């Protein structure tokens, strides 16, 4: 493994499989235990550096580090030195001086974790940067698919929605391709980046044509502000053409699953009865997020094995 | 005034000769000149060119003297072989009145290292709303002839038309920063495969090309001169070629960095490579070199844009766009155009001195190397290669995209009206 996890491309197939296998071992080790805690990172310090509000991702990383017995510091941009104008570099040097072993960073600007990695000696884990990547989300998605379907090789994954602005999509395209899955992107053309043709994925505009050939459908969140910028005419039209409702779900193969990275817009990109159906993995994704993040921190920080 | 004898130099790369510089002018050119009392400059193996002229320099004074001053920028220019630079108007306060352009002009005179030629803003405060007092700037001591809102596009087509028309009265030219702002909201880098992967908002080539196409039509319609700043795309070169074939009075410049670097540099997320217009693709670089070689692109303009460390040592989107260029411009042209055989030394003189001087209506620059002409000269050692060290630059800023890169060409001496500003590769003062 590389020292940092900044993007899906930092993981080759062996590394990615190792993360998933390690997460599975952690799940087994903790299954049925009353005290869900391992001593592997005792004495190590993990900083959660969050420039963007993200309760679920921060809590997931926090829980992951705590279950490995690491000391966790939460540093949020609001109400801190950052809101007083401190630069990313100065914040990095401050954390460095305090002796952090890993920095988990969420940032609204693409590439910020790459910059941070230049300024700290410890490991940097990208917890989502702008519209670039969110590699641990892709890992937990891959873990969930493998858990449900028993494999990743040859699995047909369809990612639907705002690919243009989605770090989840970018990381998933990269990681799932690395792991042998076949990825198809479906979106209105306005929400696909110019240059998407160079990605290792098929691209289509017609959701109904792709669903019968999908083992996994991953619905992306559509931000309300996209509507004001003419990416599509209205929420209703988007929902009609690209939303997943019960009728559309019926076109999926029998054992296909429905995923969503959350938070969902019920009634927009995903209907409530789909989100709550047996095909939906949305709650499992959250649980798996903790295990996968434990695996990442464990492998990057090289904690002593149990 | 000291008399200089430049011995054994190759004017425009031709046969070796001696050049006698006296009273600010070229007094004699010949073999084995030996006038009494002249300081000898040994120039065997060096090429003599007319002093370079930059149509596009940001000197940051007044307003951001921590990034550059007229004096430090002038020194950087002299070290790059320039004898005249056009100082862009986006200072603080903006150079949109006779008072500000005269201040910049006077600071240039005081520094005395190059002729600092102020550019006047087209619109008040660069806001693109109403014309600045263009005539007052033209009539001022600074004698402004080039007008630009550089950094901002004069996006309103009616206002652009009026600006093009109005400056005809004093033989001025509007230098357009071609960027349709509605197509570049939040843009961070060239829109293409790499921006898609990096998750950085794209700056489409069409945003530049649409404005150039519009403006050449306007220039043709009103019979005015148009200059296009920092052309960066293959499509722009095509439009310019078409416009010139129709007889439109349009000229254009390309920056050194657009001749050498591509959007691959953005993969580091290092904002030293963030610039506006952004670095483009290999195909664009090739089209720009071809356009400069065949004269579709008239000039090299550095877009020298100094920035303080804190404005670059940050997240990509947070950083200010722009990069240094004056001290490496000739080296980049040698690397990309001369060494591959696409431009000879006469061509370099044409694109870096003669044509930019003509566009800016500078009478004493861009002149032939001939007896009686003003002694604005540079001597370059084209074979000398060195690694660029930002700490060694004369600019007050350090944001060189060429840091760590080996480039050919060392400016050994620069003469401004017969007075050396650079000797032995060092600034005289």
PDB file of C-alpha atoms in Angstrom, chain B residues 32-297:
ATOM      1  CA  UNK B  32      37.722  43.971 -36.782  1.00  0.00           C
ATOM      2  CA  UNK B  33      36.596  47.396 -35.669  1.00  0.00           C
ATOM      3  CA  UNK B  34      39.076  48.933 -33.236  1.00  0.00           C
ATOM      4  CA  UNK B  35      37.913  52.355 -32.086  1.00  0.00           C
ATOM      5  CA  UNK B  36      39.856  54.058 -29.329  1.00  0.00           C
ATOM      6  CA  UNK B  37      38.407  54.157 -25.830  1.00  0.00           C
ATOM      7  CA  UNK B  38      35.570  51.682 -26.310  1.00  0.00           C
ATOM      8  CA  UNK B  39      34.670  49.099 -23.664  1.00  0.00           C
ATOM      9  CA  UNK B  40      34.963  45.712 -25.313  1.00  0.00           C
ATOM     10  CA  UNK B  41      32.250  43.105 -24.908  1.00  0.00           C
ATOM     11  CA  UNK B  42      33.581  39.735 -26.080  1.00  0.00           C
ATOM     12  CA  UNK B  43      30.646  38.152 -27.862  1.00  0.00           C
ATOM     13  CA  UNK B  44      32.109  35.256 -29.802  1.00  0.00           C
ATOM     14  CA  UNK B  45      29.432  32.602 -30.302  1.00  0.00           C
ATOM     15  CA  UNK B  46      26.646  34.891 -29.172  1.00  0.00           C
ATOM     16  CA  UNK B  47      23.664  35.929 -31.260  1.00  0.00           C
ATOM     17  CA  UNK B  48      22.558  39.560 -31.329  1.00  0.00           C
ATOM     18  CA  UNK B  49      18.853  40.337 -31.506  1.00  0.00           C
ATOM     19  CA  UNK B  50      16.922  43.584 -31.285  1.00  0.00           C
ATOM     20  CA  UNK B  51      15.796  44.160 -27.696  1.00  0.00           C
ATOM     21  CA  UNK B  52      12.660  42.134 -27.002  1.00  0.00           C
ATOM     22  CA  UNK B  53       9.282  43.818 -26.610  1.00  0.00           C
ATOM     23  CA  UNK B  54       6.585  42.336 -24.387  1.00  0.00           C
ATOM     24  CA  UNK B  55       2.981  43.243 -25.070  1.00  0.00           C
ATOM     25  CA  UNK B  56       1.786  41.617 -21.873  1.00  0.00           C
ATOM     26  CA  UNK B  57       3.439  42.100 -18.478  1.00  0.00           C
ATOM     27  CA  UNK B  58       1.950  42.426 -15.026  1.00  0.00           C
ATOM     28  CA  UNK B  59       4.160  44.626 -12.864  1.00  0.00           C
ATOM     29  CA  UNK B  60       1.677  44.739  -9.947  1.00  0.00           C
ATOM     30  CA  UNK B  61       2.550  48.318  -8.986  1.00  0.00           C
ATOM     31  CA  UNK B  62       0.590  50.152  -7.720  1.00  0.00           C
ATOM     32  CA  UNK B  63      -1.194  47.834  -5.310  1.00  0.00           C
ATOM     33  CA  UNK B  64       0.681  44.569  -4.936  1.00  0.00           C
ATOM     34  CA  UNK B  65       4.248  45.684  -4.398  1.00  0.00           C
ATOM     35  CA  UNK B  66       4.781  42.553  -2.295  1.00  0.00           C
ATOM     36  CA  UNK B  67       4.484  40.492  -5.503  1.00  0.00           C
ATOM     37  CA  UNK B  68       6.342  42.778  -7.934  1.00  0.00           C
ATOM     38  CA  UNK B  69       7.278  46.397  -8.427  1.00  0.00           C
ATOM     39  CA  UNK B  70       7.957  48.320 -11.583  1.00  0.00           C
ATOM     40  CA  UNK B  71      11.643  48.175 -10.655  1.00  0.00           C
ATOM     41  CA  UNK B  72      11.892  44.431  -9.894  1.00  0.00           C
ATOM     42  CA  UNK B  73       9.774  43.589 -12.919  1.00  0.00           C
ATOM     43  CA  UNK B  74      11.944  45.857 -15.072  1.00  0.00           C
ATOM     44  CA  UNK B  75      15.045  44.043 -13.846  1.00  0.00           C
ATOM     45  CA  UNK B  76      13.491  40.673 -14.621  1.00  0.00           C
ATOM     46  CA  UNK B  77      12.626  41.982 -18.076  1.00  0.00           C
ATOM     47  CA  UNK B  78      16.145  43.229 -18.758  1.00  0.00           C
ATOM     48  CA  UNK B  79      17.576  39.867 -17.678  1.00  0.00           C
ATOM     49  CA  UNK B  80      15.200  38.237 -20.142  1.00  0.00           C
ATOM     50  CA  UNK B  81      16.524  40.425 -22.958  1.00  0.00           C
ATOM     51  CA  UNK B  82      13.616  42.875 -23.059  1.00  0.00           C
ATOM     52  CA  UNK B  83      14.013  46.566 -23.707  1.00  0.00           C
ATOM     53  CA  UNK B  84      10.307  47.423 -23.572  1.00  0.00           C
ATOM     54  CA  UNK B  85       7.373  45.939 -21.691  1.00  0.00           C
ATOM     55  CA  UNK B  86       3.700  46.821 -21.734  1.00  0.00           C
ATOM     56  CA  UNK B  87       2.438  47.012 -18.161  1.00  0.00           C
ATOM     57  CA  UNK B  88      -1.082  45.654 -17.868  1.00  0.00           C
ATOM     58  CA  UNK B  89      -3.818  47.770 -16.354  1.00  0.00           C
ATOM     59  CA  UNK B  90      -5.150  45.450 -13.633  1.00  0.00           C
ATOM     60  CA  UNK B  91      -3.342  47.185 -10.805  1.00  0.00           C
ATOM     61  CA  UNK B  92      -4.907  48.605  -7.651  1.00  0.00           C
ATOM     62  CA  UNK B  93      -5.984  51.281  -8.397  1.00  0.00           C
ATOM     63  CA  UNK B  94      -6.735  50.180 -11.949  1.00  0.00           C
ATOM     64  CA  UNK B  95      -4.820  51.989 -14.687  1.00  0.00           C
ATOM     65  CA  UNK B  96      -7.981  53.549 -16.090  1.00  0.00           C
ATOM     66  CA  UNK B  97      -7.039  57.230 -15.815  1.00  0.00           C
ATOM     67  CA  UNK B  98      -4.267  59.413 -17.120  1.00  0.00           C
ATOM     68  CA  UNK B  99      -3.028  59.799 -13.538  1.00  0.00           C
ATOM     69  CA  UNK B 100      -2.379  56.104 -12.955  1.00  0.00           C
ATOM     70  CA  UNK B 101      -0.799  55.417 -16.352  1.00  0.00           C
ATOM     71  CA  UNK B 102       1.486  58.408 -15.889  1.00  0.00           C
ATOM     72  CA  UNK B 103       2.485  57.117 -12.456  1.00  0.00           C
ATOM     73  CA  UNK B 104       3.436  53.718 -13.890  1.00  0.00           C
ATOM     74  CA  UNK B 105       5.232  55.352 -16.800  1.00  0.00           C
ATOM     75  CA  UNK B 106       7.224  57.585 -14.451  1.00  0.00           C
ATOM     76  CA  UNK B 107       8.169  54.646 -12.196  1.00  0.00           C
ATOM     77  CA  UNK B 108       9.459  52.914 -15.299  1.00  0.00           C
ATOM     78  CA  UNK B 109      11.528  55.915 -16.264  1.00  0.00           C
ATOM     79  CA  UNK B 110      12.992  56.074 -12.761  1.00  0.00           C
ATOM     80  CA  UNK B 111      13.919  52.394 -12.795  1.00  0.00           C
ATOM     81  CA  UNK B 112      15.463  52.954 -16.210  1.00  0.00           C
ATOM     82  CA  UNK B 113      15.996  49.281 -17.017  1.00  0.00           C
ATOM     83  CA  UNK B 114      13.427  48.902 -19.790  1.00  0.00           C
ATOM     84  CA  UNK B 115      10.877  51.188 -21.387  1.00  0.00           C
ATOM     85  CA  UNK B 116       7.744  50.585 -19.327  1.00  0.00           C
ATOM     86  CA  UNK B 117       4.784  51.271 -21.591  1.00  0.00           C
ATOM     87  CA  UNK B 118       1.511  51.417 -19.664  1.00  0.00           C
ATOM     88  CA  UNK B 119      -1.579  49.705 -21.016  1.00  0.00           C
ATOM     89  CA  UNK B 120      -4.803  51.539 -20.281  1.00  0.00           C
ATOM     90  CA  UNK B 121      -7.962  49.831 -19.098  1.00  0.00           C
ATOM     91  CA  UNK B 122     -10.757  49.712 -21.675  1.00  0.00           C
ATOM     92  CA  UNK B 123     -13.506  50.113 -19.089  1.00  0.00           C
ATOM     93  CA  UNK B 124     -13.691  51.918 -15.766  1.00  0.00           C
ATOM     94  CA  UNK B 125     -12.368  49.663 -13.021  1.00  0.00           C
ATOM     95  CA  UNK B 126     -12.175  46.734 -15.507  1.00  0.00           C
ATOM     96  CA  UNK B 127     -15.858  46.293 -14.784  1.00  0.00           C
ATOM     97  CA  UNK B 128     -16.944  46.022 -18.406  1.00  0.00           C
ATOM     98  CA  UNK B 129     -19.687  48.602 -17.955  1.00  0.00           C
ATOM     99  CA  UNK B 130     -18.522  51.877 -19.504  1.00  0.00           C
ATOM    100  CA  UNK B 131     -15.453  53.130 -21.334  1.00  0.00           C
ATOM    101  CA  UNK B 132     -12.572  54.578 -19.369  1.00  0.00           C
ATOM    102  CA  UNK B 133     -11.169  57.908 -20.571  1.00  0.00           C
ATOM    103  CA  UNK B 134      -9.167  56.304 -23.350  1.00  0.00           C
ATOM    104  CA  UNK B 135      -8.324  59.589 -25.058  1.00  0.00           C
ATOM    105  CA  UNK B 136      -6.944  61.128 -21.887  1.00  0.00           C
ATOM    106  CA  UNK B 137      -4.615  58.157 -21.435  1.00  0.00           C
ATOM    107  CA  UNK B 138      -3.574  58.350 -25.085  1.00  0.00           C
ATOM    108  CA  UNK B 139      -2.772  62.058 -24.732  1.00  0.00           C
ATOM    109  CA  UNK B 140      -0.958  61.657 -21.400  1.00  0.00           C
ATOM    110  CA  UNK B 141       2.807  61.550 -20.945  1.00  0.00           C
ATOM    111  CA  UNK B 142       2.480  57.753 -21.059  1.00  0.00           C
ATOM    112  CA  UNK B 143       1.158  57.965 -24.663  1.00  0.00           C
ATOM    113  CA  UNK B 144      -1.007  54.871 -24.246  1.00  0.00           C
ATOM    114  CA  UNK B 145      -1.810  53.029 -27.463  1.00  0.00           C
ATOM    115  CA  UNK B 146      -2.715  49.563 -26.171  1.00  0.00           C
ATOM    116  CA  UNK B 147      -5.927  49.235 -24.161  1.00  0.00           C
ATOM    117  CA  UNK B 148      -6.942  46.094 -22.328  1.00  0.00           C
ATOM    118  CA  UNK B 149      -9.135  44.860 -19.503  1.00  0.00           C
ATOM    119  CA  UNK B 150      -6.817  41.848 -19.308  1.00  0.00           C
ATOM    120  CA  UNK B 151      -7.851  39.449 -16.594  1.00  0.00           C
ATOM    121  CA  UNK B 152     -11.383  40.245 -17.668  1.00  0.00           C
ATOM    122  CA  UNK B 153     -12.988  39.962 -21.067  1.00  0.00           C
ATOM    123  CA  UNK B 154     -14.778  42.941 -22.556  1.00  0.00           C
ATOM    124  CA  UNK B 155     -17.737  40.614 -22.820  1.00  0.00           C
ATOM    125  CA  UNK B 156     -20.493  43.055 -23.787  1.00  0.00           C
ATOM    126  CA  UNK B 157     -20.441  43.029 -27.593  1.00  0.00           C
ATOM    127  CA  UNK B 158     -21.780  46.562 -27.956  1.00  0.00           C
ATOM    128  CA  UNK B 159     -19.180  47.947 -25.567  1.00  0.00           C
ATOM    129  CA  UNK B 160     -16.431  46.043 -27.392  1.00  0.00           C
ATOM    130  CA  UNK B 161     -17.577  47.469 -30.689  1.00  0.00           C
ATOM    131  CA  UNK B 162     -17.479  51.002 -29.288  1.00  0.00           C
ATOM    132  CA  UNK B 163     -14.010  50.496 -27.817  1.00  0.00           C
ATOM    133  CA  UNK B 164     -12.661  49.199 -31.127  1.00  0.00           C
ATOM    134  CA  UNK B 165     -14.134  52.191 -32.940  1.00  0.00           C
ATOM    135  CA  UNK B 166     -13.156  54.825 -30.421  1.00  0.00           C
ATOM    136  CA  UNK B 167      -9.436  54.073 -30.241  1.00  0.00           C
ATOM    137  CA  UNK B 168      -9.087  54.508 -34.015  1.00  0.00           C
ATOM    138  CA  UNK B 169      -8.917  58.247 -33.335  1.00  0.00           C
ATOM    139  CA  UNK B 170      -5.425  57.887 -31.856  1.00  0.00           C
ATOM    140  CA  UNK B 171      -4.291  54.730 -33.664  1.00  0.00           C
ATOM    141  CA  UNK B 172      -4.920  52.630 -30.576  1.00  0.00           C
ATOM    142  CA  UNK B 173      -5.591  48.931 -30.341  1.00  0.00           C
ATOM    143  CA  UNK B 174      -7.835  46.943 -28.034  1.00  0.00           C
ATOM    144  CA  UNK B 175      -6.074  43.880 -26.625  1.00  0.00           C
ATOM    145  CA  UNK B 176      -8.832  41.443 -25.761  1.00  0.00           C
ATOM    146  CA  UNK B 177      -8.699  38.821 -23.031  1.00  0.00           C
ATOM    147  CA  UNK B 178     -10.915  36.390 -24.921  1.00  0.00           C
ATOM    148  CA  UNK B 179     -13.056  34.548 -22.405  1.00  0.00           C
ATOM    149  CA  UNK B 180     -16.832  34.321 -22.562  1.00  0.00           C
ATOM    150  CA  UNK B 181     -17.536  34.622 -18.843  1.00  0.00           C
ATOM    151  CA  UNK B 182     -20.821  32.729 -18.922  1.00  0.00           C
ATOM    152  CA  UNK B 183     -18.953  29.675 -20.172  1.00  0.00           C
ATOM    153  CA  UNK B 184     -16.172  29.815 -17.578  1.00  0.00           C
ATOM    154  CA  UNK B 185     -17.983  30.281 -14.267  1.00  0.00           C
ATOM    155  CA  UNK B 186     -15.766  28.693 -11.630  1.00  0.00           C
ATOM    156  CA  UNK B 187     -13.414  27.330 -14.296  1.00  0.00           C
ATOM    157  CA  UNK B 188     -10.116  25.953 -13.023  1.00  0.00           C
ATOM    158  CA  UNK B 189      -8.387  24.242 -15.937  1.00  0.00           C
ATOM    159  CA  UNK B 190      -8.809  23.215 -19.569  1.00  0.00           C
ATOM    160  CA  UNK B 191     -12.027  21.267 -20.050  1.00  0.00           C
ATOM    161  CA  UNK B 192     -11.219  17.814 -21.371  1.00  0.00           C
ATOM    162  CA  UNK B 193     -10.162  14.342 -20.321  1.00  0.00           C
ATOM    163  CA  UNK B 194      -7.955  15.588 -17.512  1.00  0.00           C
ATOM    164  CA  UNK B 195     -10.438  18.002 -15.949  1.00  0.00           C
ATOM    165  CA  UNK B 196     -13.018  15.222 -16.018  1.00  0.00           C
ATOM    166  CA  UNK B 197     -10.730  12.973 -14.028  1.00  0.00           C
ATOM    167  CA  UNK B 198      -9.350  15.616 -11.660  1.00  0.00           C
ATOM    168  CA  UNK B 199     -12.769  16.989 -10.784  1.00  0.00           C
ATOM    169  CA  UNK B 200     -11.717  20.545 -11.584  1.00  0.00           C
ATOM    170  CA  UNK B 201     -14.284  22.718 -13.328  1.00  0.00           C
ATOM    171  CA  UNK B 202     -13.481  22.969 -17.016  1.00  0.00           C
ATOM    172  CA  UNK B 203     -12.606  26.061 -19.075  1.00  0.00           C
ATOM    173  CA  UNK B 204     -13.798  25.109 -22.549  1.00  0.00           C
ATOM    174  CA  UNK B 205     -11.776  26.102 -25.613  1.00  0.00           C
ATOM    175  CA  UNK B 206     -15.024  27.375 -27.111  1.00  0.00           C
ATOM    176  CA  UNK B 207     -15.185  30.147 -24.491  1.00  0.00           C
ATOM    177  CA  UNK B 208     -12.036  31.669 -26.010  1.00  0.00           C
ATOM    178  CA  UNK B 209     -12.832  30.886 -29.626  1.00  0.00           C
ATOM    179  CA  UNK B 210     -16.372  32.316 -29.464  1.00  0.00           C
ATOM    180  CA  UNK B 211     -15.061  35.705 -28.335  1.00  0.00           C
ATOM    181  CA  UNK B 212     -12.260  35.773 -30.910  1.00  0.00           C
ATOM    182  CA  UNK B 213     -14.709  34.909 -33.666  1.00  0.00           C
ATOM    183  CA  UNK B 214     -17.081  37.652 -32.520  1.00  0.00           C
ATOM    184  CA  UNK B 215     -14.331  40.229 -32.168  1.00  0.00           C
ATOM    185  CA  UNK B 216     -12.678  39.666 -35.550  1.00  0.00           C
ATOM    186  CA  UNK B 217     -16.102  40.193 -37.118  1.00  0.00           C
ATOM    187  CA  UNK B 218     -16.571  43.396 -35.133  1.00  0.00           C
ATOM    188  CA  UNK B 219     -13.069  44.613 -36.023  1.00  0.00           C
ATOM    189  CA  UNK B 220     -13.779  43.949 -39.665  1.00  0.00           C
ATOM    190  CA  UNK B 221     -17.135  45.690 -39.500  1.00  0.00           C
ATOM    191  CA  UNK B 222     -15.792  48.900 -37.997  1.00  0.00           C
ATOM    192  CA  UNK B 223     -12.352  48.792 -39.636  1.00  0.00           C
ATOM    193  CA  UNK B 224     -10.470  48.805 -36.352  1.00  0.00           C
ATOM    194  CA  UNK B 225      -7.365  47.133 -34.979  1.00  0.00           C
ATOM    195  CA  UNK B 226      -7.840  44.168 -32.642  1.00  0.00           C
ATOM    196  CA  UNK B 227      -5.132  42.352 -30.704  1.00  0.00           C
ATOM    197  CA  UNK B 228      -5.875  39.021 -29.069  1.00  0.00           C
ATOM    198  CA  UNK B 229      -4.048  38.292 -25.825  1.00  0.00           C
ATOM    199  CA  UNK B 230      -2.648  34.871 -24.907  1.00  0.00           C
ATOM    200  CA  UNK B 231      -4.185  32.707 -27.618  1.00  0.00           C
ATOM    201  CA  UNK B 232      -4.323  29.186 -26.218  1.00  0.00           C
ATOM    202  CA  UNK B 233      -6.287  26.850 -28.485  1.00  0.00           C
ATOM    203  CA  UNK B 234      -5.969  25.266 -31.909  1.00  0.00           C
ATOM    204  CA  UNK B 235      -9.438  26.552 -32.797  1.00  0.00           C
ATOM    205  CA  UNK B 236      -8.365  30.126 -32.031  1.00  0.00           C
ATOM    206  CA  UNK B 237      -5.442  29.765 -34.432  1.00  0.00           C
ATOM    207  CA  UNK B 238      -7.834  28.597 -37.152  1.00  0.00           C
ATOM    208  CA  UNK B 239     -10.146  31.566 -36.610  1.00  0.00           C
ATOM    209  CA  UNK B 240      -7.220  34.009 -36.679  1.00  0.00           C
ATOM    210  CA  UNK B 241      -5.904  32.465 -39.876  1.00  0.00           C
ATOM    211  CA  UNK B 242      -9.326  32.833 -41.464  1.00  0.00           C
ATOM    212  CA  UNK B 243      -9.676  36.432 -40.277  1.00  0.00           C
ATOM    213  CA  UNK B 244      -6.252  37.401 -41.576  1.00  0.00           C
ATOM    214  CA  UNK B 245      -7.052  35.840 -44.946  1.00  0.00           C
ATOM    215  CA  UNK B 246     -10.034  38.194 -45.110  1.00  0.00           C
ATOM    216  CA  UNK B 247      -7.842  41.191 -44.363  1.00  0.00           C
ATOM    217  CA  UNK B 248      -9.100  41.837 -40.841  1.00  0.00           C
ATOM    218  CA  UNK B 249      -6.661  44.011 -38.872  1.00  0.00           C
ATOM    219  CA  UNK B 250      -6.127  41.432 -36.159  1.00  0.00           C
ATOM    220  CA  UNK B 251      -2.925  40.487 -34.376  1.00  0.00           C
ATOM    221  CA  UNK B 252      -2.362  37.898 -31.680  1.00  0.00           C
ATOM    222  CA  UNK B 253       0.125  36.764 -29.102  1.00  0.00           C
ATOM    223  CA  UNK B 254       0.973  33.430 -27.503  1.00  0.00           C
ATOM    224  CA  UNK B 255       2.616  33.007 -24.117  1.00  0.00           C
ATOM    225  CA  UNK B 256       5.790  30.987 -23.541  1.00  0.00           C
ATOM    226  CA  UNK B 257       3.942  28.660 -21.183  1.00  0.00           C
ATOM    227  CA  UNK B 258       1.270  27.840 -23.748  1.00  0.00           C
ATOM    228  CA  UNK B 259       4.063  26.956 -26.177  1.00  0.00           C
ATOM    229  CA  UNK B 260       5.656  24.502 -23.764  1.00  0.00           C
ATOM    230  CA  UNK B 261       3.314  23.183 -21.089  1.00  0.00           C
ATOM    231  CA  UNK B 262       0.043  21.224 -21.177  1.00  0.00           C
ATOM    232  CA  UNK B 263      -2.859  20.476 -18.872  1.00  0.00           C
ATOM    233  CA  UNK B 264      -0.966  17.396 -17.722  1.00  0.00           C
ATOM    234  CA  UNK B 265       0.750  19.791 -15.290  1.00  0.00           C
ATOM    235  CA  UNK B 266      -2.550  20.131 -13.404  1.00  0.00           C
ATOM    236  CA  UNK B 267      -2.358  16.510 -12.313  1.00  0.00           C
ATOM    237  CA  UNK B 268      -0.038  17.612  -9.513  1.00  0.00           C
ATOM    238  CA  UNK B 269      -2.735  20.007  -8.234  1.00  0.00           C
ATOM    239  CA  UNK B 270       0.195  22.407  -7.754  1.00  0.00           C
ATOM    240  CA  UNK B 271      -1.274  25.879  -8.358  1.00  0.00           C
ATOM    241  CA  UNK B 272       1.987  27.125  -9.854  1.00  0.00           C
ATOM    242  CA  UNK B 273       0.474  25.638 -13.028  1.00  0.00           C
ATOM    243  CA  UNK B 274      -2.851  27.429 -12.648  1.00  0.00           C
ATOM    244  CA  UNK B 275      -3.167  30.168 -15.247  1.00  0.00           C
ATOM    245  CA  UNK B 276      -5.834  31.928 -17.249  1.00  0.00           C
ATOM    246  CA  UNK B 277      -6.387  30.924 -20.010  1.00  0.00           C
ATOM    247  CA  UNK B 278      -5.416  27.484 -18.780  1.00  0.00           C
ATOM    248  CA  UNK B 279      -2.729  25.177 -20.091  1.00  0.00           C
ATOM    249  CA  UNK B 280      -4.243  23.167 -22.935  1.00  0.00           C
ATOM    250  CA  UNK B 281      -3.543  19.883 -24.726  1.00  0.00           C
ATOM    251  CA  UNK B 282      -0.633  18.598 -26.807  1.00  0.00           C
ATOM    252  CA  UNK B 283      -2.675  19.266 -29.964  1.00  0.00           C
ATOM    253  CA  UNK B 284      -3.186  22.892 -28.931  1.00  0.00           C
ATOM    254  CA  UNK B 285       0.515  23.336 -28.182  1.00  0.00           C
ATOM    255  CA  UNK B 286       1.340  22.013 -31.629  1.00  0.00           C
ATOM    256  CA  UNK B 287      -1.162  24.346 -33.299  1.00  0.00           C
ATOM    257  CA  UNK B 288       0.223  27.340 -31.387  1.00  0.00           C
ATOM    258  CA  UNK B 289       3.782  26.534 -32.449  1.00  0.00           C
ATOM    259  CA  UNK B 290       2.638  26.164 -36.047  1.00  0.00           C
ATOM    260  CA  UNK B 291       0.703  29.429 -35.826  1.00  0.00           C
ATOM    261  CA  UNK B 292       3.694  31.282 -34.444  1.00  0.00           C
ATOM    262  CA  UNK B 293       5.939  29.754 -37.122  1.00  0.00           C
ATOM    263  CA  UNK B 294       3.701  30.782 -40.038  1.00  0.00           C
ATOM    264  CA  UNK B 295       2.949  34.206 -38.578  1.00  0.00           C
ATOM    265  CA  UNK B 296      -0.745  33.657 -37.880  1.00  0.00           C
ATOM    266  CA  UNK B 297       0.286  34.431 -34.328  1.00  0.00           C
TER     267      UNK B 297
END
